[in-house]
């Protein structure tokens, strides 16, 4: 599986941005997908995840109510709609792919080690 993230850029506080992740490979439709982010000098942290069929979604407390993860299996795409952006959302955002079992526990789905494939990252900068 190869993943390509896009859509980052400079956004003002309170603004919105939509990230996309294009996936290639025959297993996309049966994979759990997630977004992580990494700010300078910080560890990579979980943002959101979605089940293979899109019926289950999970969010970090810091983004709940502001971010929405979705997927289009016909187009092999995953999206992250980000609203009400804050300066603390500034980070490089990564999409990741993993097995169905990744989402079975909070600890597993929030750990970068649980995911098998990663995109290259896209920078989101929120200006204050």
PDB file of C-alpha atoms in Angstrom:
ATOM      1  CA  UNK A   1       0.000   0.000   0.000  1.00  0.00           C
ATOM      2  CA  UNK A   2       1.279   3.439  -0.914  1.00  0.00           C
ATOM      3  CA  UNK A   3      -0.210   6.552   0.645  1.00  0.00           C
ATOM      4  CA  UNK A   4       0.025  10.136  -0.576  1.00  0.00           C
ATOM      5  CA  UNK A   5      -1.242  12.934   1.647  1.00  0.00           C
ATOM      6  CA  UNK A   6      -2.102  16.394   0.355  1.00  0.00           C
ATOM      7  CA  UNK A   7      -4.051  19.513   1.219  1.00  0.00           C
ATOM      8  CA  UNK A   8      -1.918  21.150   3.877  1.00  0.00           C
ATOM      9  CA  UNK A   9      -1.082  24.818   3.913  1.00  0.00           C
ATOM     10  CA  UNK A  10      -1.432  28.038   5.858  1.00  0.00           C
ATOM     11  CA  UNK A  11      -4.766  28.658   7.566  1.00  0.00           C
ATOM     12  CA  UNK A  12      -5.939  31.364   9.938  1.00  0.00           C
ATOM     13  CA  UNK A  13      -7.182  30.572  13.414  1.00  0.00           C
ATOM     14  CA  UNK A  14     -10.823  29.557  13.226  1.00  0.00           C
ATOM     15  CA  UNK A  15     -10.510  28.545   9.607  1.00  0.00           C
ATOM     16  CA  UNK A  16     -10.967  25.205   7.887  1.00  0.00           C
ATOM     17  CA  UNK A  17      -8.872  22.882   5.812  1.00  0.00           C
ATOM     18  CA  UNK A  18      -9.375  19.509   4.205  1.00  0.00           C
ATOM     19  CA  UNK A  19      -6.646  16.917   3.920  1.00  0.00           C
ATOM     20  CA  UNK A  20      -6.742  14.082   1.437  1.00  0.00           C
ATOM     21  CA  UNK A  21      -4.905  10.790   1.353  1.00  0.00           C
ATOM     22  CA  UNK A  22      -4.753   8.815  -1.879  1.00  0.00           C
ATOM     23  CA  UNK A  23      -4.046   5.120  -1.476  1.00  0.00           C
ATOM     24  CA  UNK A  24      -2.900   2.536  -3.941  1.00  0.00           C
ATOM     25  CA  UNK A  25      -2.998  -1.217  -3.477  1.00  0.00           C
ATOM     26  CA  UNK A  26      -5.619  -3.939  -3.446  1.00  0.00           C
ATOM     27  CA  UNK A  27      -6.154  -4.010   0.316  1.00  0.00           C
ATOM     28  CA  UNK A  28      -7.329  -0.435   0.845  1.00  0.00           C
ATOM     29  CA  UNK A  29     -10.978  -1.392   1.085  1.00  0.00           C
ATOM     30  CA  UNK A  30     -10.240  -3.784   3.944  1.00  0.00           C
ATOM     31  CA  UNK A  31      -7.821  -1.554   5.848  1.00  0.00           C
ATOM     32  CA  UNK A  32      -8.283   0.656   8.847  1.00  0.00           C
ATOM     33  CA  UNK A  33      -7.123   4.179   8.115  1.00  0.00           C
ATOM     34  CA  UNK A  34      -5.926   6.911  10.433  1.00  0.00           C
ATOM     35  CA  UNK A  35      -4.479  10.383  10.618  1.00  0.00           C
ATOM     36  CA  UNK A  36      -1.633  11.276  12.933  1.00  0.00           C
ATOM     37  CA  UNK A  37       0.222  14.531  13.377  1.00  0.00           C
ATOM     38  CA  UNK A  38       3.611  15.603  14.580  1.00  0.00           C
ATOM     39  CA  UNK A  39       4.541  19.068  15.751  1.00  0.00           C
ATOM     40  CA  UNK A  40       8.192  20.188  15.869  1.00  0.00           C
ATOM     41  CA  UNK A  41      10.025  18.563  18.744  1.00  0.00           C
ATOM     42  CA  UNK A  42       7.049  16.436  19.697  1.00  0.00           C
ATOM     43  CA  UNK A  43       6.080  12.816  19.274  1.00  0.00           C
ATOM     44  CA  UNK A  44       3.680  11.700  16.600  1.00  0.00           C
ATOM     45  CA  UNK A  45       0.159  11.730  18.011  1.00  0.00           C
ATOM     46  CA  UNK A  46      -3.114  10.149  17.020  1.00  0.00           C
ATOM     47  CA  UNK A  47      -5.760  12.390  15.473  1.00  0.00           C
ATOM     48  CA  UNK A  48      -8.504  10.196  14.022  1.00  0.00           C
ATOM     49  CA  UNK A  49      -9.215   6.732  12.643  1.00  0.00           C
ATOM     50  CA  UNK A  50     -11.889   5.091  10.536  1.00  0.00           C
ATOM     51  CA  UNK A  51     -12.900   1.481  10.014  1.00  0.00           C
ATOM     52  CA  UNK A  52     -12.669  -0.266   6.671  1.00  0.00           C
ATOM     53  CA  UNK A  53     -16.313   0.367   5.807  1.00  0.00           C
ATOM     54  CA  UNK A  54     -16.448   3.847   7.303  1.00  0.00           C
ATOM     55  CA  UNK A  55     -19.041   2.900   9.893  1.00  0.00           C
ATOM     56  CA  UNK A  56     -16.830   3.507  12.910  1.00  0.00           C
ATOM     57  CA  UNK A  57     -14.767   6.599  13.568  1.00  0.00           C
ATOM     58  CA  UNK A  58     -12.532   7.559  16.465  1.00  0.00           C
ATOM     59  CA  UNK A  59     -11.019  10.873  17.483  1.00  0.00           C
ATOM     60  CA  UNK A  60      -8.487  12.280  19.867  1.00  0.00           C
ATOM     61  CA  UNK A  61     -10.118  14.390  22.558  1.00  0.00           C
ATOM     62  CA  UNK A  62      -8.240  17.441  21.304  1.00  0.00           C
ATOM     63  CA  UNK A  63      -9.993  17.371  17.917  1.00  0.00           C
ATOM     64  CA  UNK A  64     -13.363  15.843  18.765  1.00  0.00           C
ATOM     65  CA  UNK A  65     -16.179  18.002  17.452  1.00  0.00           C
ATOM     66  CA  UNK A  66     -13.866  19.947  15.146  1.00  0.00           C
ATOM     67  CA  UNK A  67     -12.366  17.291  12.840  1.00  0.00           C
ATOM     68  CA  UNK A  68     -14.141  14.687  10.735  1.00  0.00           C
ATOM     69  CA  UNK A  69     -12.520  11.646   9.131  1.00  0.00           C
ATOM     70  CA  UNK A  70     -14.161   9.989   6.137  1.00  0.00           C
ATOM     71  CA  UNK A  71     -13.270   7.659   3.312  1.00  0.00           C
ATOM     72  CA  UNK A  72     -14.323   6.827  -0.225  1.00  0.00           C
ATOM     73  CA  UNK A  73     -13.437   3.218  -0.970  1.00  0.00           C
ATOM     74  CA  UNK A  74     -14.472   3.535  -4.603  1.00  0.00           C
ATOM     75  CA  UNK A  75     -11.784   6.175  -5.089  1.00  0.00           C
ATOM     76  CA  UNK A  76      -9.261   4.806  -2.572  1.00  0.00           C
ATOM     77  CA  UNK A  77      -9.294   8.072  -0.650  1.00  0.00           C
ATOM     78  CA  UNK A  78      -9.354   9.128   2.993  1.00  0.00           C
ATOM     79  CA  UNK A  79     -10.148  12.656   4.111  1.00  0.00           C
ATOM     80  CA  UNK A  80      -9.740  14.774   7.207  1.00  0.00           C
ATOM     81  CA  UNK A  81     -12.007  17.803   7.396  1.00  0.00           C
ATOM     82  CA  UNK A  82     -10.621  20.229   9.951  1.00  0.00           C
ATOM     83  CA  UNK A  83     -12.757  23.073  11.243  1.00  0.00           C
ATOM     84  CA  UNK A  84     -12.257  25.711  13.925  1.00  0.00           C
ATOM     85  CA  UNK A  85      -8.525  25.343  13.600  1.00  0.00           C
ATOM     86  CA  UNK A  86      -6.271  26.492  16.417  1.00  0.00           C
ATOM     87  CA  UNK A  87      -2.560  27.358  16.452  1.00  0.00           C
ATOM     88  CA  UNK A  88      -1.942  24.175  18.449  1.00  0.00           C
ATOM     89  CA  UNK A  89      -3.183  22.171  15.444  1.00  0.00           C
ATOM     90  CA  UNK A  90      -0.044  23.220  13.569  1.00  0.00           C
ATOM     91  CA  UNK A  91       1.839  20.059  12.625  1.00  0.00           C
ATOM     92  CA  UNK A  92       2.789  17.715   9.831  1.00  0.00           C
ATOM     93  CA  UNK A  93      -0.180  15.440   9.257  1.00  0.00           C
ATOM     94  CA  UNK A  94       0.309  11.829   8.205  1.00  0.00           C
ATOM     95  CA  UNK A  95      -2.159   9.268   6.929  1.00  0.00           C
ATOM     96  CA  UNK A  96      -1.620   5.656   7.902  1.00  0.00           C
ATOM     97  CA  UNK A  97      -3.016   2.263   7.040  1.00  0.00           C
ATOM     98  CA  UNK A  98      -3.382  -0.767   9.241  1.00  0.00           C
ATOM     99  CA  UNK A  99      -5.213  -4.011   9.755  1.00  0.00           C
ATOM    100  CA  UNK A 100      -8.852  -4.203  10.820  1.00  0.00           C
ATOM    101  CA  UNK A 101      -7.711  -5.312  14.291  1.00  0.00           C
ATOM    102  CA  UNK A 102      -5.917  -1.990  14.884  1.00  0.00           C
ATOM    103  CA  UNK A 103      -9.172  -0.365  15.882  1.00  0.00           C
ATOM    104  CA  UNK A 104     -10.169  -2.968  18.465  1.00  0.00           C
ATOM    105  CA  UNK A 105      -8.619  -1.121  21.384  1.00  0.00           C
ATOM    106  CA  UNK A 106      -7.941   2.512  22.193  1.00  0.00           C
ATOM    107  CA  UNK A 107      -4.319   1.797  22.948  1.00  0.00           C
ATOM    108  CA  UNK A 108      -3.768   0.029  19.638  1.00  0.00           C
ATOM    109  CA  UNK A 109      -5.445   2.558  17.385  1.00  0.00           C
ATOM    110  CA  UNK A 110      -3.688   5.499  19.019  1.00  0.00           C
ATOM    111  CA  UNK A 111      -0.214   3.966  18.691  1.00  0.00           C
ATOM    112  CA  UNK A 112       1.809   4.725  15.541  1.00  0.00           C
ATOM    113  CA  UNK A 113       3.404   1.304  15.897  1.00  0.00           C
ATOM    114  CA  UNK A 114       0.084  -0.358  15.128  1.00  0.00           C
ATOM    115  CA  UNK A 115       0.020   0.893  11.551  1.00  0.00           C
ATOM    116  CA  UNK A 116       1.798  -0.749   8.657  1.00  0.00           C
ATOM    117  CA  UNK A 117       1.967   1.926   5.983  1.00  0.00           C
ATOM    118  CA  UNK A 118       2.495   5.686   6.102  1.00  0.00           C
ATOM    119  CA  UNK A 119       2.189   8.599   3.750  1.00  0.00           C
ATOM    120  CA  UNK A 120       4.865  11.264   3.503  1.00  0.00           C
ATOM    121  CA  UNK A 121       3.058  13.923   5.533  1.00  0.00           C
ATOM    122  CA  UNK A 122       1.587  17.312   4.727  1.00  0.00           C
ATOM    123  CA  UNK A 123       2.208  20.469   6.732  1.00  0.00           C
ATOM    124  CA  UNK A 124      -0.679  22.408   8.227  1.00  0.00           C
ATOM    125  CA  UNK A 125       0.179  25.780   9.733  1.00  0.00           C
ATOM    126  CA  UNK A 126      -2.457  27.679  11.691  1.00  0.00           C
ATOM    127  CA  UNK A 127      -1.607  31.330  12.178  1.00  0.00           C
ATOM    128  CA  UNK A 128      -2.741  33.170  15.277  1.00  0.00           C
TER     129      UNK A 128
END
